[in-house]
JSON list of C-alpha atoms in Angstrom, two decimals:
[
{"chain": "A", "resi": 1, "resn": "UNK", "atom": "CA", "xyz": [54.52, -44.38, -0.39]},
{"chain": "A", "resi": 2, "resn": "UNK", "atom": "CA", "xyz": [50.92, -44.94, -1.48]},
{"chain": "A", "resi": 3, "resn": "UNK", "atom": "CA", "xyz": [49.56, -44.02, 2.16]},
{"chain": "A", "resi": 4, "resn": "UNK", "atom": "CA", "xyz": [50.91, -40.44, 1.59]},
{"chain": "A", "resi": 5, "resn": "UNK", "atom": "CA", "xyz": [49.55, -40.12, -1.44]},
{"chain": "A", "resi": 6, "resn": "UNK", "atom": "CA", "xyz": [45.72, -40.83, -0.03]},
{"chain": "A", "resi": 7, "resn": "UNK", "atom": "CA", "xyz": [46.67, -38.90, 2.83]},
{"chain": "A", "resi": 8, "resn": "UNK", "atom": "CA", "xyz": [46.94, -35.51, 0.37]},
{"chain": "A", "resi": 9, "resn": "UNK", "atom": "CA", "xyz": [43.90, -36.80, -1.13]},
{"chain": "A", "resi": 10, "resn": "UNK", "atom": "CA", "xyz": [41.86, -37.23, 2.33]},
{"chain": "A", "resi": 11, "resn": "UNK", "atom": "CA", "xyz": [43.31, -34.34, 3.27]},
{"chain": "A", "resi": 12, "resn": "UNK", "atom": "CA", "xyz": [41.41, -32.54, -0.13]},
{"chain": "A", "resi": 13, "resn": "UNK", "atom": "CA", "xyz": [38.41, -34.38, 0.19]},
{"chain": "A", "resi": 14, "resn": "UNK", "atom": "CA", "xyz": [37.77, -32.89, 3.98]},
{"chain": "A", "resi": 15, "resn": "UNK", "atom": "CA", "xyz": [38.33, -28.90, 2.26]},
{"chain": "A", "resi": 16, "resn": "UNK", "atom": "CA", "xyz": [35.75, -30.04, 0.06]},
{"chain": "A", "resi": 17, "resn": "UNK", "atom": "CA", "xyz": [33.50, -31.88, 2.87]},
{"chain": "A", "resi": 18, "resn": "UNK", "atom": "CA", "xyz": [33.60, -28.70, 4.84]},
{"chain": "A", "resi": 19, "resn": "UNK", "atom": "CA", "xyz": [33.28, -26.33, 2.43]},
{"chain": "A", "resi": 20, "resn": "UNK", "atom": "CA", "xyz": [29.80, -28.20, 1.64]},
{"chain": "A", "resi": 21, "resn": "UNK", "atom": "CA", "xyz": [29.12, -27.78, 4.94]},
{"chain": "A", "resi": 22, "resn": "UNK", "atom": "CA", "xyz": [29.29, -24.16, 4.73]},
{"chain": "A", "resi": 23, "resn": "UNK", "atom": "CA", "xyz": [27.02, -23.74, 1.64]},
{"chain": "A", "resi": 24, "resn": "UNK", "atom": "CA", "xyz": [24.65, -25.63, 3.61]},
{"chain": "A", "resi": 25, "resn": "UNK", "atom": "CA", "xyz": [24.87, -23.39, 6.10]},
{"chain": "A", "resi": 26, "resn": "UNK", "atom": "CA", "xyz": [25.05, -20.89, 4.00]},
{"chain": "A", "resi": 27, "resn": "UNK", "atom": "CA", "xyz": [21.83, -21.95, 2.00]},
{"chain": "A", "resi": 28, "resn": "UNK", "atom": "CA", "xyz": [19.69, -21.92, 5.22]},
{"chain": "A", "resi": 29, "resn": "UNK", "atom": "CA", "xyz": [20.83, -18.47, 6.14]},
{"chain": "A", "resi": 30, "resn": "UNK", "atom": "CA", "xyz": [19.46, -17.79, 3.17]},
{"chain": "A", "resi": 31, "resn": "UNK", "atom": "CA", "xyz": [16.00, -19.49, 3.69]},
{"chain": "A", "resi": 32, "resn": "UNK", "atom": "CA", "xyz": [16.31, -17.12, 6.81]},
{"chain": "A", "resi": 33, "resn": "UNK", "atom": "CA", "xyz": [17.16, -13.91, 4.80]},
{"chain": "A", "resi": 34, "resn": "UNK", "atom": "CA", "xyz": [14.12, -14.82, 2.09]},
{"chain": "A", "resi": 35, "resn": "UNK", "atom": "CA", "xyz": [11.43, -15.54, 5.07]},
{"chain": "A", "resi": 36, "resn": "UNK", "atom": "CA", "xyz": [12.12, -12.03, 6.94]},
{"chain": "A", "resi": 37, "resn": "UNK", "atom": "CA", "xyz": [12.10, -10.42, 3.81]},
{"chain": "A", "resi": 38, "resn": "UNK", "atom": "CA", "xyz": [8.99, -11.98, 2.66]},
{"chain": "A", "resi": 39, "resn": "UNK", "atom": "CA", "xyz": [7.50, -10.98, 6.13]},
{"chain": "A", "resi": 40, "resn": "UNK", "atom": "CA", "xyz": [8.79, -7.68, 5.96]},
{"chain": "A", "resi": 41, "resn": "UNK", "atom": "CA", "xyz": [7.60, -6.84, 2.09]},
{"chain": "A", "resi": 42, "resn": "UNK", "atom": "CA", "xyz": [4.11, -8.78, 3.14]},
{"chain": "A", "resi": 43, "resn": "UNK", "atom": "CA", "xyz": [3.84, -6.11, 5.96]},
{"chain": "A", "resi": 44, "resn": "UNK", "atom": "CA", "xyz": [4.36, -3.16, 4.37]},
{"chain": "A", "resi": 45, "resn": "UNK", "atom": "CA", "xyz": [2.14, -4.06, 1.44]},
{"chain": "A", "resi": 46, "resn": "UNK", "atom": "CA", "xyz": [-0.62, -4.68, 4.04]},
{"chain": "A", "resi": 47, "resn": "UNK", "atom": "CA", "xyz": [0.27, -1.40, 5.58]},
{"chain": "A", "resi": 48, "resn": "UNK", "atom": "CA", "xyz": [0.23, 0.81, 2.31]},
{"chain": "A", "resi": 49, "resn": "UNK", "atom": "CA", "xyz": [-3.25, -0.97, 1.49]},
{"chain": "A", "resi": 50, "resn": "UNK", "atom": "CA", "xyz": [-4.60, -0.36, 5.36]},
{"chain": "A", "resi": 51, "resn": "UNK", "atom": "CA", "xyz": [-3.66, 3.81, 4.56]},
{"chain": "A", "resi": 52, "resn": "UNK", "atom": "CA", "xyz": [-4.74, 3.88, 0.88]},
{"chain": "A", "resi": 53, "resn": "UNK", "atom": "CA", "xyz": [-8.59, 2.36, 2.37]},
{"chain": "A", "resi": 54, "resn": "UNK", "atom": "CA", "xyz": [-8.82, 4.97, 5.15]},
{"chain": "A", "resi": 55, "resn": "UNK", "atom": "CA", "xyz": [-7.35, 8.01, 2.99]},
{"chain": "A", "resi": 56, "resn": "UNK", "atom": "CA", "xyz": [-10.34, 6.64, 0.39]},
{"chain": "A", "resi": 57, "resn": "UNK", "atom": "CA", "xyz": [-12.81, 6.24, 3.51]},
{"chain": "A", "resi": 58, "resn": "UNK", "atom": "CA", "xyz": [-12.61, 10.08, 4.75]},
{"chain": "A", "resi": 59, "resn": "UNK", "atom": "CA", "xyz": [-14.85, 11.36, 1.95]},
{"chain": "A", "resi": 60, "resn": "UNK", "atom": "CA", "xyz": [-17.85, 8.79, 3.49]},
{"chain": "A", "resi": 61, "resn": "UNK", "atom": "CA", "xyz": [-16.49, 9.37, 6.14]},
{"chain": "A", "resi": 62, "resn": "UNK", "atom": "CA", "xyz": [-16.77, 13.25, 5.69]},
{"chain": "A", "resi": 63, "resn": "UNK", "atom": "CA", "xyz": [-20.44, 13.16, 4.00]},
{"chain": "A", "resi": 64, "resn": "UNK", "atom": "CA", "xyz": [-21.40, 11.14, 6.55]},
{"chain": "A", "resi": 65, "resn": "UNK", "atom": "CA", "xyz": [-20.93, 13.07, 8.98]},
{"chain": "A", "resi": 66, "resn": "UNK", "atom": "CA", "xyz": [-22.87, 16.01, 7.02]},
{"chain": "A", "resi": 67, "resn": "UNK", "atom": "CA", "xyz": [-25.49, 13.98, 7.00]},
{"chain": "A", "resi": 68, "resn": "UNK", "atom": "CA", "xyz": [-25.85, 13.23, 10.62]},
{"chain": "A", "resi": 69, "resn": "UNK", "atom": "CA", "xyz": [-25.43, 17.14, 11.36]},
{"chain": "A", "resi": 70, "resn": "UNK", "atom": "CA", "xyz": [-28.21, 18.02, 8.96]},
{"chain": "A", "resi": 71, "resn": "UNK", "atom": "CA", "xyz": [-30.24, 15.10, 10.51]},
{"chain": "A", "resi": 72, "resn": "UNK", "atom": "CA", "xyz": [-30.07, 16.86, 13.55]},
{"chain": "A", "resi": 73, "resn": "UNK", "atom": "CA", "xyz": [-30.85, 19.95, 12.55]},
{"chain": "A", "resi": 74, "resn": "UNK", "atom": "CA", "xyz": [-34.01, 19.53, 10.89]},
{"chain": "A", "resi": 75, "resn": "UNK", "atom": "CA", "xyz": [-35.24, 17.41, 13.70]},
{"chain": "A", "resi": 76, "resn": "UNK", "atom": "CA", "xyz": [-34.74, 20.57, 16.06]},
{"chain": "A", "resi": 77, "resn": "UNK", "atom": "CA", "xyz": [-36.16, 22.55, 13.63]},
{"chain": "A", "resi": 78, "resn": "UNK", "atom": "CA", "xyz": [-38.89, 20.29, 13.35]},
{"chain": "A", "resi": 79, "resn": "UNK", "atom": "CA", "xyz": [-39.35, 20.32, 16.87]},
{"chain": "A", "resi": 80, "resn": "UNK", "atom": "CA", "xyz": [-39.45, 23.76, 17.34]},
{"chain": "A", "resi": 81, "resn": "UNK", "atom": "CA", "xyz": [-42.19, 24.14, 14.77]},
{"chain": "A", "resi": 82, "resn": "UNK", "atom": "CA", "xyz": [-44.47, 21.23, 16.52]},
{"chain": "A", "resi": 83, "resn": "UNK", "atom": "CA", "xyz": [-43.87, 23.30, 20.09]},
{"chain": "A", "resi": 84, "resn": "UNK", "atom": "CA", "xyz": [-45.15, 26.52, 18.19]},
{"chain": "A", "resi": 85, "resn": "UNK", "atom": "CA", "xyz": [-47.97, 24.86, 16.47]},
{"chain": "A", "resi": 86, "resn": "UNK", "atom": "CA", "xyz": [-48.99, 23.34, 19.80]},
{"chain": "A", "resi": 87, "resn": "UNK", "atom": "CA", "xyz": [-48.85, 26.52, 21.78]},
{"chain": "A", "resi": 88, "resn": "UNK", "atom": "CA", "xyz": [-50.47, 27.99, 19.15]},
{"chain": "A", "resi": 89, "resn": "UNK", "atom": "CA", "xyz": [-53.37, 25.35, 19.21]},
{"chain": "A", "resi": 90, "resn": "UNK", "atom": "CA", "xyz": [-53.70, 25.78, 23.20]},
{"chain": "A", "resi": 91, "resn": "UNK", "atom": "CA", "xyz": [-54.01, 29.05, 22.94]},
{"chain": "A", "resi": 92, "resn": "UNK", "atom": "CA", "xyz": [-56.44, 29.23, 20.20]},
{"chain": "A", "resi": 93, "resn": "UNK", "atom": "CA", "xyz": [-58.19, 26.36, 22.51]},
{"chain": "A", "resi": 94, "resn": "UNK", "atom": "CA", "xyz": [-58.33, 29.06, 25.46]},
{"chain": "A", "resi": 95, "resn": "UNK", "atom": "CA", "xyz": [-55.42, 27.41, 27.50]},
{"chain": "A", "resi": 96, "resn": "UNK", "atom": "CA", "xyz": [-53.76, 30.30, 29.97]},
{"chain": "A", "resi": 97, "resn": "UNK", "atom": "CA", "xyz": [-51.90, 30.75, 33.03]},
{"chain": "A", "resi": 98, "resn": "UNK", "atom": "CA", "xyz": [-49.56, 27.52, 33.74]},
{"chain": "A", "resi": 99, "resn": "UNK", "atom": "CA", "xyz": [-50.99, 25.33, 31.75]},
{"chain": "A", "resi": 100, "resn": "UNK", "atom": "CA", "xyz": [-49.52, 27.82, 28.89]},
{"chain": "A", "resi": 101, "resn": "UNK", "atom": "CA", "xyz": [-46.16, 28.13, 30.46]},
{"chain": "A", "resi": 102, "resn": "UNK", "atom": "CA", "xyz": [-45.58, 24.64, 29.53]},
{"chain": "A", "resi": 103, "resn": "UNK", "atom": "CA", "xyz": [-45.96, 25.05, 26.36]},
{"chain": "A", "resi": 104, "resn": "UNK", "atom": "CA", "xyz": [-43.46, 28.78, 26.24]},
{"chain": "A", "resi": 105, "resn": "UNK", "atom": "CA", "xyz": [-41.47, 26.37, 28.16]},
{"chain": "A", "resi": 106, "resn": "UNK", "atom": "CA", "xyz": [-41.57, 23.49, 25.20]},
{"chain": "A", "resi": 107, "resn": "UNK", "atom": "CA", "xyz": [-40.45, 25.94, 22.75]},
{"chain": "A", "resi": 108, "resn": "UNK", "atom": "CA", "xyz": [-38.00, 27.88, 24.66]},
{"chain": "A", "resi": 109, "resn": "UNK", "atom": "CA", "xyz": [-36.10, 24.17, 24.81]},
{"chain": "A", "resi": 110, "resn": "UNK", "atom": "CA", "xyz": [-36.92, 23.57, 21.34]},
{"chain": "A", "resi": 111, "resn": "UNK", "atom": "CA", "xyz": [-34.76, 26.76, 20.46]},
{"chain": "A", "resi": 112, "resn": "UNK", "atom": "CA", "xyz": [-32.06, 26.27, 22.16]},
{"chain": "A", "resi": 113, "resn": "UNK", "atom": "CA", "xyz": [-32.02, 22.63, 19.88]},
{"chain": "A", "resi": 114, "resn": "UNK", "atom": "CA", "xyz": [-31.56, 25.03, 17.37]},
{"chain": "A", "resi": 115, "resn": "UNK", "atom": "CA", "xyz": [-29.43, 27.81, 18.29]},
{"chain": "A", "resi": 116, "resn": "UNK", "atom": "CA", "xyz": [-27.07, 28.46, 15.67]},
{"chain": "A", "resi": 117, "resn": "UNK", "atom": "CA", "xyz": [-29.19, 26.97, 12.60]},
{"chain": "A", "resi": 118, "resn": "UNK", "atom": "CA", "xyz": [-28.21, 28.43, 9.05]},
{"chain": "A", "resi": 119, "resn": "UNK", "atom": "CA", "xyz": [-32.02, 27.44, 7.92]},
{"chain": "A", "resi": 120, "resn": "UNK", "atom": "CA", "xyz": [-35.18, 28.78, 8.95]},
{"chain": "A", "resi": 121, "resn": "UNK", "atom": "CA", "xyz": [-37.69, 26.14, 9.08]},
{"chain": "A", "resi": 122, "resn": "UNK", "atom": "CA", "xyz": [-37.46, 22.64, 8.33]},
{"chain": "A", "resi": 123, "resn": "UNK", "atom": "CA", "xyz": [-38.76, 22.58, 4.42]},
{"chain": "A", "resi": 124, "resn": "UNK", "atom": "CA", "xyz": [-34.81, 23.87, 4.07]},
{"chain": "A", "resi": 125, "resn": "UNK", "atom": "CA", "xyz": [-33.62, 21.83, 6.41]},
{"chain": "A", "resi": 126, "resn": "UNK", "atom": "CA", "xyz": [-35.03, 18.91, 4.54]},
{"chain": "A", "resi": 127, "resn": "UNK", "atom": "CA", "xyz": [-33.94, 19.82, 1.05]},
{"chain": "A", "resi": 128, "resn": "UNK", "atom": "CA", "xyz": [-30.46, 19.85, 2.32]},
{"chain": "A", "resi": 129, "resn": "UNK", "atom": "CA", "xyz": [-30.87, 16.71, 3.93]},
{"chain": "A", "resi": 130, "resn": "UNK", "atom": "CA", "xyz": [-31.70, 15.17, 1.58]},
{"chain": "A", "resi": 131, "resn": "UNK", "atom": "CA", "xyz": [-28.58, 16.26, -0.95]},
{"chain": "A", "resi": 132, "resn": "UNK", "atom": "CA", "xyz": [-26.69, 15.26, 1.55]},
{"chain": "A", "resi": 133, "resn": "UNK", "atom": "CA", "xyz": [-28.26, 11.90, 1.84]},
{"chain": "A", "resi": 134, "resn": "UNK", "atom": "CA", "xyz": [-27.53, 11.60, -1.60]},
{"chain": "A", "resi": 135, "resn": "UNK", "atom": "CA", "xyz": [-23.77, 12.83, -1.35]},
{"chain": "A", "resi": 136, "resn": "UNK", "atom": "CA", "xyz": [-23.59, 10.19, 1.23]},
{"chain": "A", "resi": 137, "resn": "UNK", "atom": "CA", "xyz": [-24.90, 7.23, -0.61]},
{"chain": "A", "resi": 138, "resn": "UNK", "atom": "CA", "xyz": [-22.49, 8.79, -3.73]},
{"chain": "A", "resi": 139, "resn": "UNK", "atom": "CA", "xyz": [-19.76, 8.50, -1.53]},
{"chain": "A", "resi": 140, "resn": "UNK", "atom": "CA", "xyz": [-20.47, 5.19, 0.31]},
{"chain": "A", "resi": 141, "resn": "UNK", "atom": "CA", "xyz": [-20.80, 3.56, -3.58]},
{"chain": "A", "resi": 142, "resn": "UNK", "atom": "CA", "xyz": [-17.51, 5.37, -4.81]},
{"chain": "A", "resi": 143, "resn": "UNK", "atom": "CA", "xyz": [-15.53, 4.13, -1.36]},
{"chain": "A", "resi": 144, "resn": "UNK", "atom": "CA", "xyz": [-16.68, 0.66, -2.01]},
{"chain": "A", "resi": 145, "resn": "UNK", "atom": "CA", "xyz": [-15.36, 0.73, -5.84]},
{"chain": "A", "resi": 146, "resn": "UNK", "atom": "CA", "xyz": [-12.06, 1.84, -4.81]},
{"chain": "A", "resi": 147, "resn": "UNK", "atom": "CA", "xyz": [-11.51, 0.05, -1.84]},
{"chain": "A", "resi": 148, "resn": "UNK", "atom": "CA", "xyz": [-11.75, -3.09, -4.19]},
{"chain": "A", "resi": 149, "resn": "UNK", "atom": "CA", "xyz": [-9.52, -1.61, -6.89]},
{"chain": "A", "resi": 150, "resn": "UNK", "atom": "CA", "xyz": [-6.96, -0.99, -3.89]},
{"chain": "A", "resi": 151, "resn": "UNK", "atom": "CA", "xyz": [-7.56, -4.46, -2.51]},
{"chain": "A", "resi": 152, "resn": "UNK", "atom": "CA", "xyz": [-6.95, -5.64, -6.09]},
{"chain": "A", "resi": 153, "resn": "UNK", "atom": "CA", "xyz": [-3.93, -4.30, -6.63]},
{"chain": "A", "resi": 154, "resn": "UNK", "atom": "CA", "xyz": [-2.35, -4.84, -3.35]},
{"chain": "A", "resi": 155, "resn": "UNK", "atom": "CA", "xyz": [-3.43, -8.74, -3.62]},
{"chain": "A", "resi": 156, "resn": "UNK", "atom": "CA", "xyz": [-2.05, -8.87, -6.99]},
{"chain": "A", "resi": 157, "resn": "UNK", "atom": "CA", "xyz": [1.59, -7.55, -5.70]},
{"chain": "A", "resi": 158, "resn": "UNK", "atom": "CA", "xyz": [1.10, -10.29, -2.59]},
{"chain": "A", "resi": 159, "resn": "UNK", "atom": "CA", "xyz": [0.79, -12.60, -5.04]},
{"chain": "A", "resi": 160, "resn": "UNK", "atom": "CA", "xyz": [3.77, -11.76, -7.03]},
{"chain": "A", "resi": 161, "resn": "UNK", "atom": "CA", "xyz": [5.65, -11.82, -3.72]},
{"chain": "A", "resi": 162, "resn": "UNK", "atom": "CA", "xyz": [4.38, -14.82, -3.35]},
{"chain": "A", "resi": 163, "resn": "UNK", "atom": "CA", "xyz": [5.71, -16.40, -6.46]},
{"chain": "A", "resi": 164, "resn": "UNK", "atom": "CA", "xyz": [8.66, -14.33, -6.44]},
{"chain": "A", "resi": 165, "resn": "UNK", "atom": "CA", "xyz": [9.58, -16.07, -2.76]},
{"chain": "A", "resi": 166, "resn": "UNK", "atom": "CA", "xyz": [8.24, -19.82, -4.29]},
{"chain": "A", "resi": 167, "resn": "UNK", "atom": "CA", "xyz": [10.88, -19.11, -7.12]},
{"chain": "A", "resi": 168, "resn": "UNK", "atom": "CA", "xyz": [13.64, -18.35, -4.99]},
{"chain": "A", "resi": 169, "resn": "UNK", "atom": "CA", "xyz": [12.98, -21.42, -2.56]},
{"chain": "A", "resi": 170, "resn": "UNK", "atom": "CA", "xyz": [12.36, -23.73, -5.06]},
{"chain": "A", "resi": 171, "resn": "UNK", "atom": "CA", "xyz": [16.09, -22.50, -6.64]},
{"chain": "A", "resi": 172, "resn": "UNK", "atom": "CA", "xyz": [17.64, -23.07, -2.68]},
{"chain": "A", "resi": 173, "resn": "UNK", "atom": "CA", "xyz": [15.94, -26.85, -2.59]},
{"chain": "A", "resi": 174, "resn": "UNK", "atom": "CA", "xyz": [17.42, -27.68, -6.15]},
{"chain": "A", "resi": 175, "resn": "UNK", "atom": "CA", "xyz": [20.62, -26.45, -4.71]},
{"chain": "A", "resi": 176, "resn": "UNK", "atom": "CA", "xyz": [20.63, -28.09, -1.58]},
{"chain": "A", "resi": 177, "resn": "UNK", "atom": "CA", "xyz": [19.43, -31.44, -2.89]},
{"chain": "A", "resi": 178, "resn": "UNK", "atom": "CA", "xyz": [22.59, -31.03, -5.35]},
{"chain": "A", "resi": 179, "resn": "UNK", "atom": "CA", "xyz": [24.76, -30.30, -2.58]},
{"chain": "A", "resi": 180, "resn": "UNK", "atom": "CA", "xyz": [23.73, -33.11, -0.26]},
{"chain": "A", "resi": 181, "resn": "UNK", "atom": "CA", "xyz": [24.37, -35.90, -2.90]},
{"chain": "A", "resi": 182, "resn": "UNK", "atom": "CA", "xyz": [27.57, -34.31, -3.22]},
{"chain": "A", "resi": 183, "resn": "UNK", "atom": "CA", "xyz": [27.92, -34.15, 0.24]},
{"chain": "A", "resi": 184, "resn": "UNK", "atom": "CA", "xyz": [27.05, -37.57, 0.53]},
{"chain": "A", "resi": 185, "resn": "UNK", "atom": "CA", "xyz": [29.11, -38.99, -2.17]},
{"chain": "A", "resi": 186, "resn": "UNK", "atom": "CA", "xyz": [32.45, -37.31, -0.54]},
{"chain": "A", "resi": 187, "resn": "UNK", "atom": "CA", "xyz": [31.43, -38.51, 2.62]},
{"chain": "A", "resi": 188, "resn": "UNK", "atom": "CA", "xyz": [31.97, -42.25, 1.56]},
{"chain": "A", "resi": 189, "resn": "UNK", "atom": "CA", "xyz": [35.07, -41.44, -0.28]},
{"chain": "A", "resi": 190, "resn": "UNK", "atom": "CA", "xyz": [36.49, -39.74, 2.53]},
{"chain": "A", "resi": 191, "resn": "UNK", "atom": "CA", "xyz": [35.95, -42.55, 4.43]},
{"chain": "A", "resi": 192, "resn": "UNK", "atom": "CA", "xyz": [36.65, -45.22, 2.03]},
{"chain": "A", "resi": 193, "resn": "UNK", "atom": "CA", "xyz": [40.11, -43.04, 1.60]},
{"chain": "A", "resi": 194, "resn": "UNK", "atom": "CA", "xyz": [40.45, -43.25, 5.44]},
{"chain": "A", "resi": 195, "resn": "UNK", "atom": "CA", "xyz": [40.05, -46.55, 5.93]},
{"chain": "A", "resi": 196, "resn": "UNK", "atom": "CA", "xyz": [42.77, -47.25, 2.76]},
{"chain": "A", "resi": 197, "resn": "UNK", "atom": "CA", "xyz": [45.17, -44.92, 4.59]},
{"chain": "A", "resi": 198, "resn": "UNK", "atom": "CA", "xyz": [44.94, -46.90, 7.80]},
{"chain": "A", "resi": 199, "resn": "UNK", "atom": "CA", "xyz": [44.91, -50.12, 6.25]},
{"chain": "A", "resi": 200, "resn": "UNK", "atom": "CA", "xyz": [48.30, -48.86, 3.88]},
{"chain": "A", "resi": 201, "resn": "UNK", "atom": "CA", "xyz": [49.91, -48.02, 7.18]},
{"chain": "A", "resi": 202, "resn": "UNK", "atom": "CA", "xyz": [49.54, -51.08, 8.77]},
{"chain": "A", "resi": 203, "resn": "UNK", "atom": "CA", "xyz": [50.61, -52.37, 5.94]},
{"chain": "A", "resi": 204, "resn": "UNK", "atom": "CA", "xyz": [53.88, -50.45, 5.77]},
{"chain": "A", "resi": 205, "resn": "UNK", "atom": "CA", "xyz": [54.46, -50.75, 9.33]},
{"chain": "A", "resi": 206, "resn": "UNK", "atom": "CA", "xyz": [54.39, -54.27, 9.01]},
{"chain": "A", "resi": 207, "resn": "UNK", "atom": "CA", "xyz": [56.54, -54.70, 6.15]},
{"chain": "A", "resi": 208, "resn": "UNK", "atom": "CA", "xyz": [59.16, -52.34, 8.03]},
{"chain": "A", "resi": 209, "resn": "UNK", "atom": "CA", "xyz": [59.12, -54.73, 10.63]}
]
């Protein structure tokens, strides 16, 4: 009978329907698979670039630092020369008694700034300073060079991500658009099949009557 016949063949065409279906599915589990990896690869990239910047940074960092102590150390020694001086002055000026004991009492403050200093006076103090000023600036130029090489780079392999991930989507929409017409087209035979099958059994049923 020609109903049973259809019937095997509506019977194939749903396999086929649902197994559509599933690479459907199966295409946006994929989408899903591509976006957390993208996120995931995106992440650590950002990551290795964010440790690469501040390994690069402790060197500035480091002279910087130098610097600042140095800084500090000639102003105390600085300070301890000006309290001297002025002591000196007062007492050269005929200052005595109290009015002198501020002035022991200026410097004994002014050496305690500098307790511990490797120079002795500031003309030391200063020539260090300044190398170190100039370590500093060294530093500060080389840190910016290679912070842009390492933002370079790790833009470059962001962008290749990037393209890699457009590639891959762009194969998934070809895909599912090829699916969907397929889809579609067994969609109306299935039901063009079902509708045959119904109308050949009413057919046969009437004819057996």
């Amino acid at each position: 009978m020609g109903w049973v016949t259809l019937s095997l063949r509506r019977m194939e065409d749903q396999v086929l329907h649902n197994n559509l279906q599933l690479e459907l599915l199966g295409i946006s589990r994929q989408r899903q698979q591509l976006a957390r990896h993208k996120q995931y690869e995106s992440l650590m990239i950002n990551n290795q670039r964010k440790a690469e910047i501040k390994a690069a940074k402790s060197g500035k960092d480091s002279a910087y630092q130098t610097y600042l102590d140095l800084q500090k150390e000639y102003s105390a020694l600085k300070g301890l020369e000006s309290a001297n001086k002025a002591k000196t002055d007062a007492e050269n000026s005929g200052v005595t008694g109290t009015d002198l004991n501020k002035y022991k009492k200026a410097i004994e403050i002014a050496e305690s700034k500098t307790a511990g200093s490797k120079h002795q006076d500031s003309n030391s103090a200063k020539t260090e300073l300044e190398t170190a000023q100039l370590e500093y600036s060294n530093q500060s130029t080389e840190y910016e060079e290679t912070k842009m090489n390492i933002n370079d780079m790790y833009d470059q392999q962001l962008q290749d991500l990037e393209e890699e991930t457009t590639m891959e989507e762009n194969f998934l929409d070809m895909r599912q658009t090829e699916i969907e017409a397929q889809l579609e087209a067994i969609t109306q035979e299935l039901q063009a099949v079902k509708q045959q099958v119904s109308t050949d059994i009413q057919n046969s049923t009437i004819k057996l009557g």
